[in-house]
Coordinates of C-alpha atoms in Angstrom, one line a residue:
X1 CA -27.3 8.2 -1.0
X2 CA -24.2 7.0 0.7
X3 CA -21.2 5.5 -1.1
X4 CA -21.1 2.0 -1.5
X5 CA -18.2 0.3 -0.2
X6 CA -16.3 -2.8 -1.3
X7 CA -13.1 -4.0 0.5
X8 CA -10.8 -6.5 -0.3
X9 CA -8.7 -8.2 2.5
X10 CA -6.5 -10.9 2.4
X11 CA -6.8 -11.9 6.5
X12 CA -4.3 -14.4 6.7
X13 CA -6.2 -16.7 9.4
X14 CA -9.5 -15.5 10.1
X15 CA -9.4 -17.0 13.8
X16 CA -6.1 -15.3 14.2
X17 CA -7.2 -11.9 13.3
X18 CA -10.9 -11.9 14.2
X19 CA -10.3 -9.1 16.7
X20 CA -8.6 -6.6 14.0
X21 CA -11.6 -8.0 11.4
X22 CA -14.1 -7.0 13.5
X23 CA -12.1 -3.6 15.0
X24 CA -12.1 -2.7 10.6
X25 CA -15.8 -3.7 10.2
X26 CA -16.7 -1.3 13.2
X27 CA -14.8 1.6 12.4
X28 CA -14.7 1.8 8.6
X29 CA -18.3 -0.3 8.2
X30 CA -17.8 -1.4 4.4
X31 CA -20.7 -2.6 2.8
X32 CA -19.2 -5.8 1.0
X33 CA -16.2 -7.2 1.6
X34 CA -13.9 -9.9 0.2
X35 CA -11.5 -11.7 2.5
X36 CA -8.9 -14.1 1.2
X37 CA -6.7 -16.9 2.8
X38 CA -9.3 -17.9 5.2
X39 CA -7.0 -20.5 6.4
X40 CA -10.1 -22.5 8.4
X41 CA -12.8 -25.0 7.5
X42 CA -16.4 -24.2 7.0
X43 CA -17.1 -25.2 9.8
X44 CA -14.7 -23.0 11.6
X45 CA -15.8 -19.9 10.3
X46 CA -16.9 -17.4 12.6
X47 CA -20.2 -16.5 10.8
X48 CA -22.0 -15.4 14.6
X49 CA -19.5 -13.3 15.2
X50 CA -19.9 -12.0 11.5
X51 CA -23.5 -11.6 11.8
X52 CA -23.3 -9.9 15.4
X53 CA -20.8 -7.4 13.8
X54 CA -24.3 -6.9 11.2
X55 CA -23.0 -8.8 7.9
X56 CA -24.1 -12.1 6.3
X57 CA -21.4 -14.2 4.9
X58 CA -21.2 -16.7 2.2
X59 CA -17.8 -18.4 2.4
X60 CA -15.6 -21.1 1.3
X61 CA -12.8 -22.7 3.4
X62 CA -10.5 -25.0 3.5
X63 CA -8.3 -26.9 6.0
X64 CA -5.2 -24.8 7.0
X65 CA -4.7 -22.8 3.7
X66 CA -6.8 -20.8 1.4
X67 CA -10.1 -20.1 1.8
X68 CA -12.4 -17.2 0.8
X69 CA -15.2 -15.5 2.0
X70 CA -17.8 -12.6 1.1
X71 CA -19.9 -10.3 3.4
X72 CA -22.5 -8.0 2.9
X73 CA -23.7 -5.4 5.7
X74 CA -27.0 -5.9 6.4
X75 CA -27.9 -8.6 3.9
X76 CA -27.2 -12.1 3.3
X77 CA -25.3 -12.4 -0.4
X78 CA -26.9 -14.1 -3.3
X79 CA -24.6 -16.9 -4.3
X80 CA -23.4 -17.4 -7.8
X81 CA -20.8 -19.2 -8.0
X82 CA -17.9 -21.3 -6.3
X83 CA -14.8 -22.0 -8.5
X84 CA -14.1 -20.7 -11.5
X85 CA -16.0 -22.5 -14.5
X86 CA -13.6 -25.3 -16.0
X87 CA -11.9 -25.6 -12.8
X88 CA -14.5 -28.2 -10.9
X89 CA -11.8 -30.9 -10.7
X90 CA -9.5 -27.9 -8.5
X91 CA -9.0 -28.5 -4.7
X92 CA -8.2 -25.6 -3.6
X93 CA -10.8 -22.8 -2.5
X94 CA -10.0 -19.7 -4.0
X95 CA -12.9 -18.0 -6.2
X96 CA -16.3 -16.7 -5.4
X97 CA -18.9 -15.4 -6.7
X98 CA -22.0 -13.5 -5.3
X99 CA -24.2 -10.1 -5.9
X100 CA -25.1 -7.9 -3.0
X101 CA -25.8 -3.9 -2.6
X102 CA -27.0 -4.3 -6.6
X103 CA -23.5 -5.1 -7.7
X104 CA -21.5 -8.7 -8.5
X105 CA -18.9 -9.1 -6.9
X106 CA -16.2 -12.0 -7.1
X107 CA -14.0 -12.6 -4.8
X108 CA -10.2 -14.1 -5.5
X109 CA -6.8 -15.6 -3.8
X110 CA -5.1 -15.8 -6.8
X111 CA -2.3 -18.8 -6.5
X112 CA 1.2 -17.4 -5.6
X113 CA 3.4 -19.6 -7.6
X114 CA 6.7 -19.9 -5.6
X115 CA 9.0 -21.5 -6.7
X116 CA 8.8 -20.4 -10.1
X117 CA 9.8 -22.0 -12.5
X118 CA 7.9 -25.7 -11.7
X119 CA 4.5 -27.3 -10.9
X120 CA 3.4 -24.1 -8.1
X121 CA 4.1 -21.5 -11.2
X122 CA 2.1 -23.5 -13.9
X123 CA -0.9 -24.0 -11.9
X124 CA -0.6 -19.9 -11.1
X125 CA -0.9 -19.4 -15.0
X126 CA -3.5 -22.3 -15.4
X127 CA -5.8 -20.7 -12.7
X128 CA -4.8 -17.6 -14.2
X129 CA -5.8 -18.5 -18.1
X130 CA -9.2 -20.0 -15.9
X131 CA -10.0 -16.5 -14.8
X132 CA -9.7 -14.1 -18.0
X133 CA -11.9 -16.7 -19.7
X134 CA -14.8 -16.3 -16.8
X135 CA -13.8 -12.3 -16.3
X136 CA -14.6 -11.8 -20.8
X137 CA -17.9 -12.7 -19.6
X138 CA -18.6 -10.8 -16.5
X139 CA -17.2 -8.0 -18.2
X140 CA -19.6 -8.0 -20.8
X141 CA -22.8 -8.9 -18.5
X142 CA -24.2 -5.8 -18.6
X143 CA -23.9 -5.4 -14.5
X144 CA -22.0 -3.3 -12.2
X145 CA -19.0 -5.8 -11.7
X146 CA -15.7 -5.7 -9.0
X147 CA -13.6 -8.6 -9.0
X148 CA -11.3 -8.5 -6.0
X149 CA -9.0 -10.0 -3.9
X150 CA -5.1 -10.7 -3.7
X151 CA -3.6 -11.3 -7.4
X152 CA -0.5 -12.7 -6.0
X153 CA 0.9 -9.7 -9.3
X154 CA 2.7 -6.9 -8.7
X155 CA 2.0 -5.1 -12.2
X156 CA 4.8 -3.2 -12.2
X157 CA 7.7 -1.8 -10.9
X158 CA 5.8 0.9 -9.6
X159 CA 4.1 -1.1 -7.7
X160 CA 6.6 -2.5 -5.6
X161 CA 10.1 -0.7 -2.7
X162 CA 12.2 -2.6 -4.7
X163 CA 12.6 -5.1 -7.2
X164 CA 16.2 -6.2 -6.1
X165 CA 15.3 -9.1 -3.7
X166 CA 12.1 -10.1 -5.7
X167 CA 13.2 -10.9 -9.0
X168 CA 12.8 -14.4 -9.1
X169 CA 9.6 -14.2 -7.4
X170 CA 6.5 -15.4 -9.0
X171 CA 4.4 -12.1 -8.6
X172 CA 6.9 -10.6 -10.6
X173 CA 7.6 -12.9 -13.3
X174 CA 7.1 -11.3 -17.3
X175 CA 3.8 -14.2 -17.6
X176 CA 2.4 -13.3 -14.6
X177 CA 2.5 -9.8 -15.5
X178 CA 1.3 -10.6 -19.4
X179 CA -1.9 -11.8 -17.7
X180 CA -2.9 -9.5 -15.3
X181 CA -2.2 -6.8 -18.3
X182 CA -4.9 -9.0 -20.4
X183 CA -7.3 -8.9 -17.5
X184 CA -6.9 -5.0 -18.3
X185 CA -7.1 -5.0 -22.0
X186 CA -10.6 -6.2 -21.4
X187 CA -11.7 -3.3 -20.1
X188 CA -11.6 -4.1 -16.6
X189 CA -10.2 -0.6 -14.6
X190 CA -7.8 -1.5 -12.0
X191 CA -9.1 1.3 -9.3
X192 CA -6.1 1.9 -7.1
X193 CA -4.1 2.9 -9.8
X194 CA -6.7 5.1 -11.5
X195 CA -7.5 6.8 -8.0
X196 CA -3.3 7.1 -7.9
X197 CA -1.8 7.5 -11.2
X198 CA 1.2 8.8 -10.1
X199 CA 2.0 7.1 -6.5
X200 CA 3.5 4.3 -5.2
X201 CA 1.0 2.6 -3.2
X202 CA 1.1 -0.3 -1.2
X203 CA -1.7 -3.3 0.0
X204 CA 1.6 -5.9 1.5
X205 CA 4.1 -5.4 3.7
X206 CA 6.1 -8.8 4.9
X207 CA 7.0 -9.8 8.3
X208 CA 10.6 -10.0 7.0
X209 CA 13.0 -7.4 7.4
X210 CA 11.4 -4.6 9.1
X211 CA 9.4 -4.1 5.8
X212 CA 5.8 -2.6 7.4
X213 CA 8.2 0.2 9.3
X214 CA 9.9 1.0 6.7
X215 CA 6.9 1.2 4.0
X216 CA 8.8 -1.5 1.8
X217 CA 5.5 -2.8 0.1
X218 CA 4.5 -4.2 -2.4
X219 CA 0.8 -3.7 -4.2
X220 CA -0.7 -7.1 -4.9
X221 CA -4.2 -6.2 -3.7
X222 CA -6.6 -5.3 -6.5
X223 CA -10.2 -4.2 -7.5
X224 CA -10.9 -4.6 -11.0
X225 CA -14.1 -2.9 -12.3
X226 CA -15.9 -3.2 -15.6
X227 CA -17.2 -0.1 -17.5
X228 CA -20.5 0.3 -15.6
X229 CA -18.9 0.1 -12.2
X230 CA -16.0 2.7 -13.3
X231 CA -18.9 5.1 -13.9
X232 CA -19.7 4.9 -10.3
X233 CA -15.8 5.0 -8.6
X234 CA -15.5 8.3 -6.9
X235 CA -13.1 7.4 -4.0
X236 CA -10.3 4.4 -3.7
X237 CA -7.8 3.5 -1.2
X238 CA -6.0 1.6 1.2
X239 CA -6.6 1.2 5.1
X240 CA -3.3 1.0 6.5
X241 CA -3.9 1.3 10.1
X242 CA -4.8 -2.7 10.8
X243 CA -1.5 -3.7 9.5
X244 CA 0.3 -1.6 12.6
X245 CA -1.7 -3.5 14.7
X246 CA -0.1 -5.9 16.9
X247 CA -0.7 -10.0 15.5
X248 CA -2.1 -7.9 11.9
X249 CA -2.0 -9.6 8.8
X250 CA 0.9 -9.1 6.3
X251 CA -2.0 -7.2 4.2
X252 CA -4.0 -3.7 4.9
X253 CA -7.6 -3.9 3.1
X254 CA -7.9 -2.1 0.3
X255 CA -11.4 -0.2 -1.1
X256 CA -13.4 1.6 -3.3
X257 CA -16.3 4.2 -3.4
X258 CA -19.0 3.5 -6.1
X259 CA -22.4 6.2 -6.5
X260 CA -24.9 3.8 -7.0
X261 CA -27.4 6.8 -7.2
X262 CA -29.3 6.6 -10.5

């Protein structure tokens, strides 16, 4: 049996970059992915051209900014949930929730929080607080479980060029850091790192600065697996070669490989 593959991709404007979507799709065929920042309504979405590139889609936009979406090659994903539970009264589309390929996935755009300190930052930690509480659960389901998508944390310095310019930045503020370490102390395996224990990888590159050419990244892309889907990872990574396209998004998808032999 082949791997199973499950990407996560923050697009940044899925009408802007359907061409390099569907280029990835093609040529590195994952079996689910996640795709963040949508930046379209529902009704916008580009679900033929999904479905003539061989996926079904469940998705959830929103007018200009956010938005998430999940496709599964070959199938149409089950549906779970929308929004994280306690967070009905929240505008913003940026969680869900679905099983495909025998495995539930949950897709996330995680809120940035800039400027930090003020309202942006506390409704980062409030979402955040939102999430551990619904991730406990899902950990302990019993099923294989990846919860992907763009944290808006870098975890550490490791996982960033440079921390001189970012210091003030909400991804790398001490509390946003606390609570993507409790995510961890769950259980929850953070793949990259485990398939790289020892390198600095990268999932964003700004448009600022020259960044992308000079590989001054920052990793903010995760996959999170609970303890029956670490069982399975035998492969992880990072596609780099859509972000050196020409009109890429600032993010390269990242991936893992899960055995979902018996």
């Amino acid at each position: 049996m082949d791997p199973l593959k499950i990407a996560t991709f923050n697009i940044n404007g899925i009408r802007a970059r359907l061409p390099i979507l569907l280029e990835w799709l093609d040529r590195e065929a994952p079996d689910i992915v996640c795709l963040q920042e949508l930046k379209a309504t529902d009704l916008a979405f580009p679900i033929g051209d999904i479905r003539d590139a061989g996926y079904g889609a469940i998705w959830h936009g929103q007018t200009s900014w956010n938005g998430v979406a999940i496709l599964a090659k070959g199938m149409e994903p089950l549906e779970i949930r929308r929004g994280l539970p306690g967070n009905e009264k929240d505008s913003h589309s940026r969680y869900l929730e679905a099983a495909a390929h025998g495995v539930i996935v949950g897709c996330l755009y995680l809120p940035n929080g800039n400027p930090q300190p003020g309202p942006k930052f506390d409704y980062k930690l409030a979402w955040f607080e939102k999430l551990i509480a619904h991730a406990a659960s899902l950990y302990a389901s019993g099923h294989p479980v990846v919860l992907a998508g763009d944290y808006n944390v870098v975890p550490t310095d490791e996982d960033i060029y440079n921390t001189r310019s970012w210091l003030k930045d909400a991804l790398l503020q001490p509390e946003s850091r606390e609570c993507f370490q409790r995510l961890l102390d769950q259980g929850w395996t953070d793949a990259l790192r485990a398939q790289f224990p020892d390198e600095r990888i990268y999932t964003f590159w700004d448009y600022f600065r020259n960044h992308w050419k000079t590989n001054s990244g920052l990793r903010i892309d995760h996959l999170l697996l609970n303890a029956e889907t670490t069982a399975r990872l035998t492969n992880a990574g990072v596609d780099r070669w859509p972000r050196d396209l020409p009109h890429a998004s600032d993010h390269a998808p990242t991936w893992v490989e899960l055995d979902m032999g018996d």
